[in-house]
Structure formats: C-alpha cells, structure tokens
C-alpha cells in the first residue's frame, strides 16, 4: 500500500471524489493503520456487522432445504441492528490539477481519468459495454500497439454505486514520445465521443460478457463471486438479471453515453515516468 501506483490511485480518488467516502480506499495505508486503534475497529464491527447488512452466498451441490436449516441454526440467533446513517455522496467539481509520479518500470505512461456514473445509474450497462469496446484488441487503442506507437493502451472503469473512475492509459517504450502518445489517445477518445463505436464491436462485447458469465459457472469460487457481485455490489437479484440489462443495450445506447460522458475537458492528466535507475 506504499507503492507509487497505489499513491497515484489515492491522488486520483481525491481529485475525482474529494470530500466523500469514495475518496478513501478500503485497503487503507500504513498511516491509517497506525491511526486506527482497536476500539475504533470494534466500534465499526459493532455498528455495521449485522445480518441485515450482509449477503450470504451458498454455492455447490447442496440440498436447499437442509442448507437453509443449517444457515438458520448457525446465524438465526443473530439479531438485526439499526444501522448508522450512511454518509451521503455529494460530488463536487473534479480537481483537474495534473498529476505526475514516478514508476518502478522503464516504460513511461499517460493516463486520462474521468468521473463516470456509478453502477446504480441506468446508463451503467451501456458504459460497461463501451469500456469493453474501447479495451478490445479490434479497436483503435490497441492498433497503436500494433503500429509500434505504444507498448500498451487500454481503457477501464472502476465502479462504485454512485460514481465510477474511468481511465484511458497508454505506455510507450523508453525511447518513445509520450506527448505524441497522449495526442493519439485524446484523438481516439474525441472521435468516439463525436462518432461513436462500431456496432459489431458492441455485439462482440455482449458476447464477451455472456461468455465470461458462463465460464464463471464452471467453478464454485467463480459462481459465488458472480452472485456476490450481482447481489451485494450491483444491487440486482442475480447474474442473469445483470446480463439481461446488458443484453438490452443497443449500439445507439453505447454511442449516446460516449457522447454524454467522454469529456476530455473534465479529464485529469496523469504522467508516469520511470524512476531514475529503474530496471531496463
């Protein structure tokens, strides 16, 4: 939790979500560990660990009736609690101050971070598919790698319920031109905002999402993770309901959210340069 990448992520969270609980990562840091005595941890546990604030996922070849009886036997005596009021998420303006950091690798990189709607938004399924398209090796970002203009280029969304962090990044070889790489990145995002993305890549993104959901069913751990994400994180009744939301998204929906939310005037620029003496 003390590495340059983790510290940079913390700066981005502050810039995008400053003044809200989203500003802080759940993992914490050495400083927050040192400043958290045992009584604070106990108070948190006593306040929030309650059956009405938890989701239990049971996966495997089990007998439903016997399993529910075991669950009630093990947990039924634990009483619900009146939970504390959650801190409201009131998002202010994004702090657009550029961020510069050093990294422990020989390749320099640029990252453009934007605040997108969260997983509770009706637009999130379309944004999720937009992210899949932009990350596709058939899309223009990866063509920069194929052309030798970058060694990596990608797009990602890190969702929270009320807001998400979206980022486009590009890395260049030690002798590469980072400014030119950033211009290429911006040009592609500008074109997406103005003209959208190919419909066939939206269809491919849907296929990818469905395939990944089905593959997770091949393991107990994967299936449990799918259900936990769907129910506890994304607020739907099942992974199938989550898929149904994605299935309804049209290419027009994806292009609409691209126009609406890709706004480079509200993007934070992060420059990552190799630390002096980084291994080459």
PDB file of N, CA and C in Angstrom, residues 111-114 116 127 131-132 134-135 141 154-159 164-169:
ATOM      1  N   UNK A 111      -2.077   8.744 -18.481  1.00  0.00           N
ATOM      2  CA  UNK A 111      -3.410   8.261 -18.129  1.00  0.00           C
ATOM      3  C   UNK A 111      -4.364   9.447 -18.078  1.00  0.00           C
ATOM      4  N   UNK A 112      -5.539   9.275 -18.658  1.00  0.00           N
ATOM      5  CA  UNK A 112      -6.590  10.281 -18.606  1.00  0.00           C
ATOM      6  C   UNK A 112      -7.736   9.700 -17.790  1.00  0.00           C
ATOM      7  N   UNK A 113      -8.025  10.311 -16.646  1.00  0.00           N
ATOM      8  CA  UNK A 113      -9.051   9.797 -15.738  1.00  0.00           C
ATOM      9  C   UNK A 113     -10.267  10.706 -15.748  1.00  0.00           C
ATOM     10  N   UNK A 114     -11.442  10.112 -15.801  1.00  0.00           N
ATOM     11  CA  UNK A 114     -12.699  10.858 -15.821  1.00  0.00           C
ATOM     12  C   UNK A 114     -13.675  10.260 -14.817  1.00  0.00           C
ATOM     13  N   UNK A 116     -17.275   8.977 -14.168  1.00  0.00           N
ATOM     14  CA  UNK A 116     -18.442   8.453 -14.874  1.00  0.00           C
ATOM     15  C   UNK A 116     -19.536   8.136 -13.845  1.00  0.00           C
ATOM     16  N   UNK A 127     -22.329   1.929 -20.386  1.00  0.00           N
ATOM     17  CA  UNK A 127     -20.949   2.338 -20.124  1.00  0.00           C
ATOM     18  C   UNK A 127     -20.030   1.119 -19.980  1.00  0.00           C
ATOM     19  N   UNK A 131     -16.795   0.421 -22.309  1.00  0.00           N
ATOM     20  CA  UNK A 131     -15.462   0.099 -21.807  1.00  0.00           C
ATOM     21  C   UNK A 131     -14.924  -1.167 -22.463  1.00  0.00           C
ATOM     22  N   UNK A 132     -15.777  -2.169 -22.636  1.00  0.00           N
ATOM     23  CA  UNK A 132     -15.347  -3.408 -23.292  1.00  0.00           C
ATOM     24  C   UNK A 132     -14.904  -3.134 -24.729  1.00  0.00           C
ATOM     25  N   UNK A 134     -13.796  -0.253 -26.032  1.00  0.00           N
ATOM     26  CA  UNK A 134     -12.555   0.510 -26.052  1.00  0.00           C
ATOM     27  C   UNK A 134     -11.353  -0.345 -25.671  1.00  0.00           C
ATOM     28  N   UNK A 135     -11.580  -1.400 -24.896  1.00  0.00           N
ATOM     29  CA  UNK A 135     -10.499  -2.295 -24.487  1.00  0.00           C
ATOM     30  C   UNK A 135     -10.245  -3.411 -25.502  1.00  0.00           C
ATOM     31  N   UNK A 141      -7.511   1.816 -29.926  1.00  0.00           N
ATOM     32  CA  UNK A 141      -6.471   1.911 -28.900  1.00  0.00           C
ATOM     33  C   UNK A 141      -5.380   0.878 -29.152  1.00  0.00           C
ATOM     34  N   UNK A 154      -5.066   0.957 -23.086  1.00  0.00           N
ATOM     35  CA  UNK A 154      -6.254   0.285 -22.547  1.00  0.00           C
ATOM     36  C   UNK A 154      -7.231   1.299 -21.965  1.00  0.00           C
ATOM     37  N   UNK A 155      -8.447   0.816 -21.718  1.00  0.00           N
ATOM     38  CA  UNK A 155      -9.492   1.617 -21.094  1.00  0.00           C
ATOM     39  C   UNK A 155     -10.131   0.770 -20.017  1.00  0.00           C
ATOM     40  N   UNK A 156     -10.504   1.383 -18.908  1.00  0.00           N
ATOM     41  CA  UNK A 156     -11.126   0.613 -17.826  1.00  0.00           C
ATOM     42  C   UNK A 156     -12.079   1.488 -17.030  1.00  0.00           C
ATOM     43  N   UNK A 157     -13.006   0.837 -16.347  1.00  0.00           N
ATOM     44  CA  UNK A 157     -13.927   1.512 -15.430  1.00  0.00           C
ATOM     45  C   UNK A 157     -13.858   0.802 -14.086  1.00  0.00           C
ATOM     46  N   UNK A 158     -13.655   1.579 -13.021  1.00  0.00           N
ATOM     47  CA  UNK A 158     -13.700   1.052 -11.653  1.00  0.00           C
ATOM     48  C   UNK A 158     -14.969   1.582 -11.005  1.00  0.00           C
ATOM     49  N   UNK A 159     -16.018   0.755 -10.907  1.00  0.00           N
ATOM     50  CA  UNK A 159     -17.319   1.267 -10.465  1.00  0.00           C
ATOM     51  C   UNK A 159     -17.509   1.278  -8.963  1.00  0.00           C
ATOM     52  N   UNK A 164     -18.114   6.323 -10.811  1.00  0.00           N
ATOM     53  CA  UNK A 164     -17.041   5.430 -11.231  1.00  0.00           C
ATOM     54  C   UNK A 164     -15.835   6.233 -11.669  1.00  0.00           C
ATOM     55  N   UNK A 165     -14.678   5.589 -11.625  1.00  0.00           N
ATOM     56  CA  UNK A 165     -13.475   6.156 -12.194  1.00  0.00           C
ATOM     57  C   UNK A 165     -13.229   5.468 -13.532  1.00  0.00           C
ATOM     58  N   UNK A 166     -13.245   6.241 -14.620  1.00  0.00           N
ATOM     59  CA  UNK A 166     -12.926   5.721 -15.939  1.00  0.00           C
ATOM     60  C   UNK A 166     -11.555   6.230 -16.330  1.00  0.00           C
ATOM     61  N   UNK A 167     -10.759   5.380 -16.956  1.00  0.00           N
ATOM     62  CA  UNK A 167      -9.416   5.818 -17.323  1.00  0.00           C
ATOM     63  C   UNK A 167      -8.973   5.201 -18.635  1.00  0.00           C
ATOM     64  N   UNK A 168      -8.322   6.028 -19.432  1.00  0.00           N
ATOM     65  CA  UNK A 168      -7.653   5.576 -20.653  1.00  0.00           C
ATOM     66  C   UNK A 168      -6.167   5.773 -20.436  1.00  0.00           C
ATOM     67  N   UNK A 169      -5.372   4.753 -20.745  1.00  0.00           N
ATOM     68  CA  UNK A 169      -3.939   4.849 -20.497  1.00  0.00           C
ATOM     69  C   UNK A 169      -3.164   4.353 -21.697  1.00  0.00           C
TER      70      UNK A 169
END
